[in-house]
PDB file of C-alpha atoms in Angstrom:
ATOM      1  CA  MET A  28      39.337 -19.107 -40.968  1.00 49.00           C
ATOM      2  CA  ALA A  29      40.899 -16.077 -41.487  1.00 52.00           C
ATOM      3  CA  PRO A  30      42.097 -13.750 -38.588  1.00 54.00           C
ATOM      4  CA  GLY A  31      39.903 -11.806 -37.325  1.00 53.00           C
ATOM      5  CA  THR A  32      36.693 -12.635 -39.345  1.00 59.00           C
ATOM      6  CA  ALA A  33      35.527 -14.662 -35.983  1.00 61.00           C
ATOM      7  CA  PRO A  34      35.455 -11.753 -34.137  1.00 80.00           C
ATOM      8  CA  ALA A  35      33.840  -9.400 -36.798  1.00 81.00           C
ATOM      9  CA  ALA A  36      31.059 -12.366 -37.375  1.00 81.00           C
ATOM     10  CA  LEU A  37      30.622 -12.169 -33.352  1.00 84.00           C
ATOM     11  CA  ARG A  38      30.363  -8.091 -33.813  1.00 85.00           C
ATOM     12  CA  ARG A  39      27.536  -8.580 -36.111  1.00 86.00           C
ATOM     13  CA  ARG A  40      25.180 -10.756 -34.558  1.00 87.00           C
ATOM     14  CA  ARG A  41      25.686  -8.668 -31.603  1.00 88.00           C
ATOM     15  CA  THR A  42      24.811  -5.756 -33.300  1.00 88.00           C
ATOM     16  CA  ARG A  43      22.188  -7.530 -35.446  1.00 88.00           C
ATOM     17  CA  GLU A  44      20.705  -8.783 -31.334  1.00 90.00           C
ATOM     18  CA  ARG A  45      20.943  -5.642 -30.269  1.00 90.00           C
ATOM     19  CA  LEU A  46      18.747  -3.823 -33.118  1.00 89.00           C
ATOM     20  CA  ARG A  47      16.381  -6.218 -32.843  1.00 91.00           C
ATOM     21  CA  THR A  48      15.349  -5.877 -28.738  1.00 91.00           C
ATOM     22  CA  LEU A  49      15.398  -2.200 -29.943  1.00 90.00           C
ATOM     23  CA  GLY A  50      12.443  -2.762 -32.460  1.00 91.00           C
ATOM     24  CA  PHE A  51      10.661  -4.820 -29.908  1.00 92.00           C
ATOM     25  CA  LEU A  52      11.165  -2.054 -27.194  1.00 90.00           C
ATOM     26  CA  SER A  53      10.274   0.331 -29.560  1.00 93.00           C
ATOM     27  CA  PRO A  54       7.299   0.921 -28.881  1.00 93.00           C
ATOM     28  CA  TRP A  55       7.788   1.191 -24.992  1.00 92.00           C
ATOM     29  CA  LEU A  56      10.497   4.074 -25.745  1.00 92.00           C
ATOM     30  CA  ALA A  57       8.230   6.051 -28.133  1.00 93.00           C
ATOM     31  CA  GLY A  58       5.757   5.943 -25.263  1.00 93.00           C
ATOM     32  CA  PHE A  59       7.897   6.880 -22.872  1.00 92.00           C
ATOM     33  CA  THR A  60       9.637   9.510 -24.640  1.00 92.00           C
ATOM     34  CA  VAL A  61       6.319  11.255 -25.817  1.00 92.00           C
ATOM     35  CA  PHE A  62       4.453  10.626 -22.314  1.00 92.00           C
ATOM     36  CA  PHE A  63       6.796  11.140 -19.856  1.00 91.00           C
ATOM     37  CA  GLY A  64      10.150  12.254 -20.793  1.00 92.00           C
ATOM     38  CA  TYR A  65       9.108  14.947 -22.740  1.00 94.00           C
ATOM     39  CA  PRO A  66       6.200  16.612 -20.504  1.00 93.00           C
ATOM     40  CA  LEU A  67       9.025  15.850 -18.204  1.00 93.00           C
ATOM     41  CA  VAL A  68      11.713  18.152 -19.269  1.00 94.00           C
ATOM     42  CA  ALA A  69       9.429  20.410 -20.394  1.00 94.00           C
ATOM     43  CA  THR A  70       8.015  20.871 -16.673  1.00 94.00           C
ATOM     44  CA  VAL A  71      11.574  21.600 -15.735  1.00 95.00           C
ATOM     45  CA  CYS A  72      12.534  24.387 -18.367  1.00 95.00           C
ATOM     46  CA  PHE A  73       8.879  26.017 -18.041  1.00 94.00           C
ATOM     47  CA  SER A  74      10.294  25.672 -13.863  1.00 94.00           C
ATOM     48  CA  PHE A  75      12.266  28.287 -14.503  1.00 95.00           C
ATOM     49  CA  MET A  76      10.035  30.880 -17.062  1.00 94.00           C
ATOM     50  CA  HIS A  77       7.029  33.032 -17.084  1.00 92.00           C
ATOM     51  CA  TYR A  78       4.790  31.229 -19.523  1.00 90.00           C
ATOM     52  CA  ASN A  79       0.861  32.810 -19.440  1.00 88.00           C
ATOM     53  CA  GLN A  80       0.148  30.056 -22.082  1.00 85.00           C
ATOM     54  CA  ILE A  81      -0.318  32.901 -24.194  1.00 86.00           C
ATOM     55  CA  GLN A  82       2.556  34.945 -24.700  1.00 88.00           C
ATOM     56  CA  ALA A  83       5.944  32.884 -25.153  1.00 90.00           C
ATOM     57  CA  PRO A  84       7.853  32.201 -22.187  1.00 91.00           C
ATOM     58  CA  ALA A  85      10.528  34.546 -21.005  1.00 93.00           C
ATOM     59  CA  PHE A  86      12.930  33.022 -18.738  1.00 94.00           C
ATOM     60  CA  VAL A  87      12.795  34.463 -14.931  1.00 93.00           C
ATOM     61  CA  GLY A  88      15.490  31.895 -13.059  1.00 91.00           C
ATOM     62  CA  LEU A  89      14.250  30.509  -9.452  1.00 93.00           C
ATOM     63  CA  ARG A  90      11.361  33.224  -9.242  1.00 94.00           C
ATOM     64  CA  ASN A  91       8.622  30.391  -9.286  1.00 94.00           C
ATOM     65  CA  TRP A  92      10.802  28.572  -7.162  1.00 94.00           C
ATOM     66  CA  LYS A  93      10.998  31.035  -4.363  1.00 94.00           C
ATOM     67  CA  TYR A  94       6.937  32.363  -5.186  1.00 93.00           C
ATOM     68  CA  VAL A  95       5.821  29.002  -4.605  1.00 92.00           C
ATOM     69  CA  LEU A  96       8.249  27.354  -1.486  1.00 91.00           C
ATOM     70  CA  THR A  97       8.456  30.882   0.694  1.00 91.00           C
ATOM     71  CA  GLN A  98       5.805  33.340  -1.022  1.00 90.00           C
ATOM     72  CA  MET A  99       2.494  30.930  -2.165  1.00 91.00           C
ATOM     73  CA  PRO A 100       0.155  31.065   1.362  1.00 89.00           C
ATOM     74  CA  LEU A 101      -1.494  27.887   0.265  1.00 91.00           C
ATOM     75  CA  PHE A 102       1.223  25.032  -0.572  1.00 93.00           C
ATOM     76  CA  GLY A 103       2.088  24.882   3.072  1.00 92.00           C
ATOM     77  CA  PRO A 104      -1.990  23.706   3.574  1.00 93.00           C
ATOM     78  CA  ALA A 105      -2.179  21.616   0.292  1.00 94.00           C
ATOM     79  CA  LEU A 106       1.039  19.914   0.773  1.00 93.00           C
ATOM     80  CA  TRP A 107       0.195  19.164   4.447  1.00 95.00           C
ATOM     81  CA  ASN A 108      -3.575  17.603   3.059  1.00 95.00           C
ATOM     82  CA  THR A 109      -1.845  15.333   0.285  1.00 95.00           C
ATOM     83  CA  LEU A 110       0.769  14.006   3.327  1.00 94.00           C
ATOM     84  CA  TRP A 111      -2.003  13.494   5.364  1.00 96.00           C
ATOM     85  CA  LEU A 112      -4.278  11.248   3.018  1.00 95.00           C
ATOM     86  CA  VAL A 113      -1.403   9.475   1.373  1.00 94.00           C
ATOM     87  CA  VAL A 114      -0.302   8.265   5.692  1.00 94.00           C
ATOM     88  CA  VAL A 115      -4.041   7.762   6.711  1.00 96.00           C
ATOM     89  CA  MET A 116      -5.824   7.178   3.690  1.00 96.00           C
ATOM     90  CA  VAL A 117      -3.462   4.194   2.172  1.00 95.00           C
ATOM     91  CA  ALA A 118      -2.466   3.005   5.838  1.00 95.00           C
ATOM     92  CA  LEU A 119      -6.621   2.644   6.521  1.00 96.00           C
ATOM     93  CA  ARG A 120      -7.066   1.416   2.996  1.00 95.00           C
ATOM     94  CA  VAL A 121      -4.536  -1.773   2.769  1.00 95.00           C
ATOM     95  CA  ALA A 122      -5.503  -2.450   6.334  1.00 94.00           C
ATOM     96  CA  PHE A 123      -9.288  -2.716   5.561  1.00 94.00           C
ATOM     97  CA  GLY A 124      -8.295  -4.277   2.048  1.00 94.00           C
ATOM     98  CA  ILE A 125      -6.608  -7.080   3.691  1.00 94.00           C
ATOM     99  CA  GLY A 126      -9.258  -6.945   6.580  1.00 92.00           C
ATOM    100  CA  ILE A 127     -12.160  -7.625   4.318  1.00 92.00           C
ATOM    101  CA  GLY A 128     -10.329 -10.121   2.065  1.00 91.00           C
ATOM    102  CA  LEU A 129      -9.863 -12.525   5.276  1.00 90.00           C
ATOM    103  CA  LEU A 130     -13.336 -11.507   5.803  1.00 89.00           C
ATOM    104  CA  VAL A 131     -14.678 -13.135   2.597  1.00 89.00           C
ATOM    105  CA  THR A 132     -11.821 -16.152   2.229  1.00 88.00           C
ATOM    106  CA  ARG A 133     -12.930 -17.488   5.375  1.00 85.00           C
ATOM    107  CA  VAL A 134     -17.323 -16.964   4.061  1.00 83.00           C
ATOM    108  CA  LYS A 135     -18.393 -20.274   4.063  1.00 77.00           C
ATOM    109  CA  THR A 136     -21.931 -19.618   3.094  1.00 79.00           C
ATOM    110  CA  GLY A 137     -22.859 -16.862   0.879  1.00 79.00           C
ATOM    111  CA  ALA A 138     -18.820 -15.798  -0.108  1.00 78.00           C
ATOM    112  CA  GLY A 139     -19.966 -15.211  -3.922  1.00 83.00           C
ATOM    113  CA  PHE A 140     -22.500 -12.544  -2.321  1.00 86.00           C
ATOM    114  CA  PHE A 141     -20.087 -10.828  -0.182  1.00 86.00           C
ATOM    115  CA  ARG A 142     -17.473 -10.281  -2.816  1.00 87.00           C
ATOM    116  CA  THR A 143     -20.390  -8.617  -4.863  1.00 88.00           C
ATOM    117  CA  ALA A 144     -21.327  -6.514  -2.648  1.00 88.00           C
ATOM    118  CA  PHE A 145     -17.651  -5.293  -1.235  1.00 89.00           C
ATOM    119  CA  TYR A 146     -16.314  -4.786  -5.326  1.00 90.00           C
ATOM    120  CA  LEU A 147     -19.591  -2.835  -6.213  1.00 89.00           C
ATOM    121  CA  PRO A 148     -19.031   0.444  -5.020  1.00 88.00           C
ATOM    122  CA  TYR A 149     -15.729   0.418  -6.732  1.00 90.00           C
ATOM    123  CA  LEU A 150     -17.498   0.343  -9.748  1.00 90.00           C
ATOM    124  CA  ALA A 151     -19.035   3.308  -9.495  1.00 89.00           C
ATOM    125  CA  PRO A 152     -17.672   6.383 -11.384  1.00 91.00           C
ATOM    126  CA  PRO A 153     -15.811   9.081  -8.920  1.00 91.00           C
ATOM    127  CA  VAL A 154     -17.803  12.008  -9.689  1.00 90.00           C
ATOM    128  CA  ALA A 155     -20.923   9.843  -8.762  1.00 91.00           C
ATOM    129  CA  ALA A 156     -19.600   8.228  -6.341  1.00 91.00           C
ATOM    130  CA  THR A 157     -19.003  11.449  -4.383  1.00 92.00           C
ATOM    131  CA  VAL A 158     -22.321  13.010  -5.141  1.00 91.00           C
ATOM    132  CA  ALA A 159     -23.922  10.267  -3.479  1.00 90.00           C
ATOM    133  CA  PHE A 160     -21.480  10.686  -0.440  1.00 89.00           C
ATOM    134  CA  VAL A 161     -21.548  13.649   0.039  1.00 90.00           C
ATOM    135  CA  PHE A 162     -25.528  13.639   0.228  1.00 90.00           C
ATOM    136  CA  LEU A 163     -25.734  10.536   2.598  1.00 90.00           C
ATOM    137  CA  LEU A 164     -23.363  12.814   4.696  1.00 90.00           C
ATOM    138  CA  ASN A 165     -25.447  15.905   4.628  1.00 88.00           C
ATOM    139  CA  PRO A 166     -25.583  17.808   8.041  1.00 86.00           C
ATOM    140  CA  GLY A 167     -29.096  18.822   8.005  1.00 81.00           C
ATOM    141  CA  THR A 168     -31.297  16.035   5.226  1.00 83.00           C
ATOM    142  CA  GLY A 169     -28.080  13.077   5.182  1.00 87.00           C
ATOM    143  CA  PRO A 170     -29.569   9.776   6.279  1.00 91.00           C
ATOM    144  CA  VAL A 171     -26.493   9.667   8.298  1.00 90.00           C
ATOM    145  CA  ASN A 172     -26.730  12.413  10.774  1.00 89.00           C
ATOM    146  CA  GLU A 173     -30.617  10.746  10.844  1.00 90.00           C
ATOM    147  CA  ALA A 174     -30.028   7.778  12.232  1.00 91.00           C
ATOM    148  CA  LEU A 175     -27.203   9.137  13.904  1.00 89.00           C
ATOM    149  CA  SER A 176     -29.373  11.776  16.299  1.00 88.00           C
ATOM    150  CA  ALA A 177     -32.061   8.954  16.322  1.00 88.00           C
ATOM    151  CA  VAL A 178     -30.073   6.769  18.134  1.00 89.00           C
ATOM    152  CA  GLY A 179     -28.627   9.887  20.565  1.00 87.00           C
ATOM    153  CA  ILE A 180     -25.618  10.480  18.895  1.00 87.00           C
ATOM    154  CA  ASP A 181     -24.433  14.144  17.965  1.00 87.00           C
ATOM    155  CA  ALA A 182     -23.070  13.405  13.900  1.00 85.00           C
ATOM    156  CA  PRO A 183     -20.773  15.496  13.104  1.00 89.00           C
ATOM    157  CA  ASN A 184     -20.617  18.551  10.252  1.00 90.00           C
ATOM    158  CA  TRP A 185     -18.870  15.638   7.654  1.00 92.00           C
ATOM    159  CA  PHE A 186     -17.867  17.992   4.400  1.00 91.00           C
ATOM    160  CA  ASN A 187     -18.306  21.308   5.866  1.00 90.00           C
ATOM    161  CA  ASP A 188     -16.456  20.593   9.300  1.00 91.00           C
ATOM    162  CA  PRO A 189     -13.094  21.263   8.422  1.00 92.00           C
ATOM    163  CA  ASP A 190     -11.807  18.771  11.244  1.00 93.00           C
ATOM    164  CA  TRP A 191     -14.015  16.038   9.714  1.00 93.00           C
ATOM    165  CA  ALA A 192     -13.562  17.337   5.663  1.00 93.00           C
ATOM    166  CA  LYS A 193     -10.654  15.401   5.496  1.00 95.00           C
ATOM    167  CA  PRO A 194     -11.760  11.751   7.333  1.00 94.00           C
ATOM    168  CA  SER A 195     -14.664  11.883   5.202  1.00 94.00           C
ATOM    169  CA  LEU A 196     -13.058  11.921   2.542  1.00 94.00           C
ATOM    170  CA  VAL A 197     -11.252   8.636   3.835  1.00 95.00           C
ATOM    171  CA  LEU A 198     -14.440   7.240   4.724  1.00 94.00           C
ATOM    172  CA  LEU A 199     -15.086   7.757   0.874  1.00 93.00           C
ATOM    173  CA  SER A 200     -11.918   6.042   0.021  1.00 94.00           C
ATOM    174  CA  LEU A 201     -12.496   2.589   2.210  1.00 93.00           C
ATOM    175  CA  TRP A 202     -15.881   2.303   0.664  1.00 91.00           C
ATOM    176  CA  GLY A 203     -14.184   1.837  -2.424  1.00 89.00           C
ATOM    177  CA  ILE A 204     -12.004  -0.922  -1.213  1.00 91.00           C
ATOM    178  CA  GLY A 205     -13.009  -3.498  -3.370  1.00 91.00           C
ATOM    179  CA  ASP A 206     -10.360  -3.479  -6.121  1.00 90.00           C
ATOM    180  CA  LEU A 207      -8.169  -4.244  -3.021  1.00 92.00           C
ATOM    181  CA  MET A 208      -9.831  -6.800  -1.610  1.00 92.00           C
ATOM    182  CA  VAL A 209      -9.530  -8.387  -4.625  1.00 92.00           C
ATOM    183  CA  VAL A 210      -5.932  -8.054  -4.843  1.00 93.00           C
ATOM    184  CA  PHE A 211      -6.054  -9.199  -1.076  1.00 94.00           C
ATOM    185  CA  MET A 212      -8.076 -12.344  -1.670  1.00 92.00           C
ATOM    186  CA  ALA A 213      -5.861 -13.523  -4.743  1.00 91.00           C
ATOM    187  CA  ALA A 214      -2.661 -13.308  -2.093  1.00 92.00           C
ATOM    188  CA  LEU A 215      -4.325 -14.803   0.834  1.00 91.00           C
ATOM    189  CA  LEU A 216      -5.760 -17.568  -1.239  1.00 89.00           C
ATOM    190  CA  ASP A 217      -2.125 -18.145  -2.612  1.00 90.00           C
ATOM    191  CA  VAL A 218      -0.843 -19.076   0.718  1.00 89.00           C
ATOM    192  CA  PRO A 219      -0.011 -22.665   1.138  1.00 89.00           C
ATOM    193  CA  LYS A 220      -2.621 -24.354   3.368  1.00 88.00           C
ATOM    194  CA  GLU A 221       0.493 -26.572   4.491  1.00 90.00           C
ATOM    195  CA  GLN A 222       1.907 -24.363   5.871  1.00 89.00           C
ATOM    196  CA  TYR A 223      -1.331 -23.345   8.752  1.00 87.00           C
ATOM    197  CA  GLU A 224      -1.068 -26.951   9.572  1.00 87.00           C
ATOM    198  CA  ALA A 225       1.791 -26.938  10.605  1.00 90.00           C
ATOM    199  CA  ALA A 226       1.549 -23.819  12.432  1.00 88.00           C
ATOM    200  CA  GLU A 227      -1.459 -24.659  13.563  1.00 88.00           C
ATOM    201  CA  LEU A 228       0.202 -28.665  15.435  1.00 86.00           C
ATOM    202  CA  ASP A 229       2.610 -26.206  16.924  1.00 85.00           C
ATOM    203  CA  GLY A 230      -0.163 -24.802  18.489  1.00 86.00           C
ATOM    204  CA  ALA A 231      -0.474 -21.105  17.240  1.00 85.00           C
ATOM    205  CA  GLY A 232      -3.591 -19.339  17.546  1.00 87.00           C
ATOM    206  CA  ALA A 233      -4.612 -17.479  14.704  1.00 86.00           C
ATOM    207  CA  PHE A 234      -2.665 -13.916  15.231  1.00 89.00           C
ATOM    208  CA  ALA A 235       0.056 -16.193  15.576  1.00 91.00           C
ATOM    209  CA  ARG A 236      -0.944 -17.744  12.513  1.00 90.00           C
ATOM    210  CA  PHE A 237      -1.509 -13.911  10.566  1.00 90.00           C
ATOM    211  CA  ARG A 238       2.054 -12.825  11.909  1.00 90.00           C
ATOM    212  CA  TYR A 239       4.356 -16.001  10.694  1.00 90.00           C
ATOM    213  CA  VAL A 240       2.122 -17.408   7.817  1.00 91.00           C
ATOM    214  CA  THR A 241       0.083 -14.961   6.457  1.00 91.00           C
ATOM    215  CA  TRP A 242       1.917 -11.997   6.323  1.00 92.00           C
ATOM    216  CA  PRO A 243       5.437 -13.522   5.364  1.00 90.00           C
ATOM    217  CA  SER A 244       3.606 -14.437   2.649  1.00 90.00           C
ATOM    218  CA  ILE A 245       1.208 -11.849   1.362  1.00 92.00           C
ATOM    219  CA  THR A 246       3.929  -8.877   2.174  1.00 91.00           C
ATOM    220  CA  PRO A 247       5.094  -8.558  -1.973  1.00 89.00           C
ATOM    221  CA  ILE A 248       1.353  -7.403  -2.085  1.00 92.00           C
ATOM    222  CA  VAL A 249       1.369  -5.279   0.683  1.00 93.00           C
ATOM    223  CA  MET A 250       4.178  -3.662  -1.105  1.00 91.00           C
ATOM    224  CA  PHE A 251       2.394  -3.145  -4.174  1.00 91.00           C
ATOM    225  CA  ALA A 252      -0.754  -1.828  -2.828  1.00 93.00           C
ATOM    226  CA  VAL A 253       1.443   0.843  -0.432  1.00 93.00           C
ATOM    227  CA  VAL A 254       3.152   2.035  -3.419  1.00 91.00           C
ATOM    228  CA  THR A 255       0.255   2.055  -5.791  1.00 92.00           C
ATOM    229  CA  GLY A 256      -1.815   3.565  -2.725  1.00 93.00           C
ATOM    230  CA  VAL A 257       0.956   6.573  -2.649  1.00 93.00           C
ATOM    231  CA  VAL A 258       1.277   7.454  -6.381  1.00 92.00           C
ATOM    232  CA  GLN A 259      -2.950   7.781  -6.464  1.00 93.00           C
ATOM    233  CA  THR A 260      -3.212   9.696  -3.476  1.00 94.00           C
ATOM    234  CA  MET A 261      -0.600  11.585  -4.411  1.00 93.00           C
ATOM    235  CA  GLN A 262      -2.378  12.363  -7.774  1.00 92.00           C
ATOM    236  CA  TYR A 263      -5.591  12.902  -5.686  1.00 93.00           C
ATOM    237  CA  TYR A 264      -8.355  15.098  -6.672  1.00 93.00           C
ATOM    238  CA  THR A 265     -11.695  14.641  -8.659  1.00 91.00           C
ATOM    239  CA  GLN A 266     -13.186  13.322  -5.107  1.00 92.00           C
ATOM    240  CA  ALA A 267     -12.004  15.915  -2.900  1.00 92.00           C
ATOM    241  CA  LEU A 268     -12.872  19.013  -5.332  1.00 90.00           C
ATOM    242  CA  VAL A 269     -16.196  17.373  -5.889  1.00 90.00           C
ATOM    243  CA  ALA A 270     -16.775  16.852  -2.228  1.00 91.00           C
ATOM    244  CA  GLY A 271     -15.718  20.488  -1.557  1.00 89.00           C
ATOM    245  CA  LYS A 272     -17.982  22.337  -4.268  1.00 88.00           C
ATOM    246  CA  LEU A 273     -21.229  20.157  -3.495  1.00 88.00           C
ATOM    247  CA  ALA A 274     -20.998  20.545   0.150  1.00 87.00           C
ATOM    248  CA  SER A 275     -20.517  24.158  -0.560  1.00 84.00           C
ATOM    249  CA  GLY A 276     -23.784  24.890  -2.308  1.00 77.00           C
ATOM    250  CA  VAL A 277     -22.305  27.094  -4.433  1.00 67.00           C
ATOM    251  CA  THR A 278     -24.011  27.128  -8.184  1.00 59.00           C
ATOM    252  CA  VAL A 279     -21.150  26.927 -10.938  1.00 54.00           C
ATOM    253  CA  GLY A 280     -22.563  28.667 -14.163  1.00 53.00           C
ATOM    254  CA  PRO A 281     -20.660  29.279 -17.343  1.00 53.00           C
ATOM    255  CA  GLY A 282     -17.381  31.201 -16.741  1.00 53.00           C
ATOM    256  CA  SER A 283     -17.561  30.450 -12.933  1.00 55.00           C
ATOM    257  CA  VAL A 284     -14.456  30.005 -11.562  1.00 59.00           C
ATOM    258  CA  ILE A 285     -14.442  26.793  -8.424  1.00 64.00           C
ATOM    259  CA  GLN A 286     -12.210  27.607  -5.608  1.00 72.00           C
ATOM    260  CA  PRO A 287     -11.002  24.297  -4.092  1.00 81.00           C
ATOM    261  CA  GLY A 288     -10.495  23.539  -1.062  1.00 86.00           C
ATOM    262  CA  TYR A 289     -13.537  24.123   1.059  1.00 88.00           C
ATOM    263  CA  PRO A 290     -14.104  24.378   3.558  1.00 89.00           C
ATOM    264  CA  ASP A 291     -11.290  26.338   4.897  1.00 90.00           C
ATOM    265  CA  HIS A 292      -8.723  24.975   2.367  1.00 91.00           C
ATOM    266  CA  SER A 293      -8.738  21.576   4.481  1.00 92.00           C
ATOM    267  CA  THR A 294      -9.510  19.747   1.226  1.00 92.00           C
ATOM    268  CA  LEU A 295      -7.038  21.595  -0.834  1.00 94.00           C
ATOM    269  CA  THR A 296      -4.287  19.159  -2.319  1.00 94.00           C
ATOM    270  CA  VAL A 297      -1.505  19.691  -4.200  1.00 94.00           C
ATOM    271  CA  PRO A 298      -2.548  19.019  -7.418  1.00 94.00           C
ATOM    272  CA  GLN A 299      -6.109  20.884  -7.024  1.00 94.00           C
ATOM    273  CA  LEU A 300      -3.615  24.123  -6.567  1.00 93.00           C
ATOM    274  CA  VAL A 301      -1.434  23.187  -9.527  1.00 93.00           C
ATOM    275  CA  TYR A 302      -4.854  23.066 -11.650  1.00 92.00           C
ATOM    276  CA  SER A 303      -5.571  26.520 -10.411  1.00 90.00           C
ATOM    277  CA  LEU A 304      -2.462  28.263 -10.711  1.00 91.00           C
ATOM    278  CA  GLY A 305      -2.046  26.333 -14.516  1.00 90.00           C
ATOM    279  CA  PHE A 306      -5.399  26.332 -15.936  1.00 87.00           C
ATOM    280  CA  GLN A 307      -7.122  29.416 -13.915  1.00 86.00           C
ATOM    281  CA  ASN A 308      -4.601  31.790 -12.844  1.00 88.00           C
ATOM    282  CA  PHE A 309      -2.150  30.814 -16.147  1.00 90.00           C
ATOM    283  CA  ASN A 310       0.642  31.037 -13.969  1.00 91.00           C
ATOM    284  CA  THR A 311       2.061  27.980 -15.562  1.00 93.00           C
ATOM    285  CA  GLY A 312       5.143  27.948 -14.152  1.00 93.00           C
ATOM    286  CA  ALA A 313       4.627  27.929 -11.003  1.00 93.00           C
ATOM    287  CA  ALA A 314       2.051  25.060 -11.759  1.00 94.00           C
ATOM    288  CA  CYS A 315       5.526  23.240 -13.206  1.00 95.00           C
ATOM    289  CA  VAL A 316       7.286  23.976  -9.590  1.00 95.00           C
ATOM    290  CA  LEU A 317       4.774  22.011  -7.706  1.00 94.00           C
ATOM    291  CA  SER A 318       4.613  19.712  -9.981  1.00 94.00           C
ATOM    292  CA  LEU A 319       8.367  18.701  -9.389  1.00 95.00           C
ATOM    293  CA  VAL A 320       7.494  19.003  -5.695  1.00 94.00           C
ATOM    294  CA  LEU A 321       4.710  17.000  -5.978  1.00 93.00           C
ATOM    295  CA  PHE A 322       7.040  14.104  -8.142  1.00 93.00           C
ATOM    296  CA  ALA A 323       9.771  14.646  -5.954  1.00 93.00           C
ATOM    297  CA  VAL A 324       8.113  13.819  -2.614  1.00 91.00           C
ATOM    298  CA  ALA A 325       6.105  11.021  -4.062  1.00 90.00           C
ATOM    299  CA  MET A 326       9.681   9.071  -5.576  1.00 90.00           C
ATOM    300  CA  ALA A 327      11.742   9.569  -2.287  1.00 91.00           C
ATOM    301  CA  VAL A 328       8.748   8.056   0.000  1.00 88.00           C
ATOM    302  CA  THR A 329       8.607   5.224  -2.908  1.00 86.00           C
ATOM    303  CA  SER A 330      12.103   4.872  -2.595  1.00 86.00           C
ATOM    304  CA  LEU A 331      11.904   4.821   0.940  1.00 86.00           C
ATOM    305  CA  LEU A 332       9.579   2.158   1.162  1.00 84.00           C
ATOM    306  CA  MET A 333      11.341  -0.167  -1.370  1.00 80.00           C
ATOM    307  CA  ARG A 334      14.258  -0.868   0.691  1.00 76.00           C
ATOM    308  CA  ARG A 335      14.777  -3.520   1.539  1.00 61.00           C
ATOM    309  CA  SER A 336      16.208  -2.420   5.079  1.00 49.00           C
ATOM    310  CA  THR A 337      13.770   0.048   5.959  1.00 51.00           C
ATOM    311  CA  GLY A 338      10.897  -0.095   3.498  1.00 54.00           C
ATOM    312  CA  LEU A 339       8.503  -3.484   3.139  1.00 60.00           C
ATOM    313  CA  LEU A 340      10.118  -5.646   1.504  1.00 58.00           C
ATOM    314  CA  THR A 341      12.552  -8.189   3.047  1.00 55.00           C
ATOM    315  CA  ALA A 342      16.128  -9.850   1.858  1.00 51.00           C
ATOM    316  CA  GLU A 343      14.240 -12.929   1.459  1.00 56.00           C
ATOM    317  CA  ASP A 344      11.601 -10.929  -1.341  1.00 54.00           C
TER     318      ASP A 344
END
């Protein structure tokens, strides 16, 4: 074999392997470029331009950023509401998901019925579920307030009260907890029974078994639920908008514009503000700035959660 023939053949084989790998990755690469890479680059570019979706974009430097971060009066409330929902809603959904998963896996009789009963609300479309929930919590005619008044409890105004509007949205999310219940049921059923038996022989109680056996086994699933919950709640839009519109009693007709955030901007989230700026006020530059801020916050929270030293994962996971 002539000198240099083997290295040349090796290089050709490696080139073929790289091309084959790129061929298998090409569908994902095309989807990533079209649906994430290009929109992200375009959003960054438009954040430095004045663009009303009619005239050609004009470069304005940091004017959009200055307007959003220092002059927009609704940016602070929208960001606060979004972060409040992320902290409270995600934490309670994970806690309730684990609790209901533990309950259903321990039930000896009627387990199939309880699984179906807890999972069915998750199948309801978001708009329909929100409409039903606003009707149930209507302060004047809703059955929930009527039942509370019958037992002598002063019922709140729920979606019509700024102090109760966000907790009402949390209750709506807990009603549709079926998705997390299924995920945690699978994780709980996967915990080896031998570990529970060993813990019982050592005299561990129910809380100790959960802390030292169940929790370490389901921690990666908890991390998955928290991270996906944070990403979903950062994009929270439909339920808050529909609930505010219905609670306000505004009749929407052709050409009418819905001002989100009823009551008193207590349900206004950053995605609602993005839509209002971009598609109602045609201020695409400011809407892109808000989108980038939301993206940065979501990435920062997700990175913090996934760090092994300070997040949910341990060195063994």
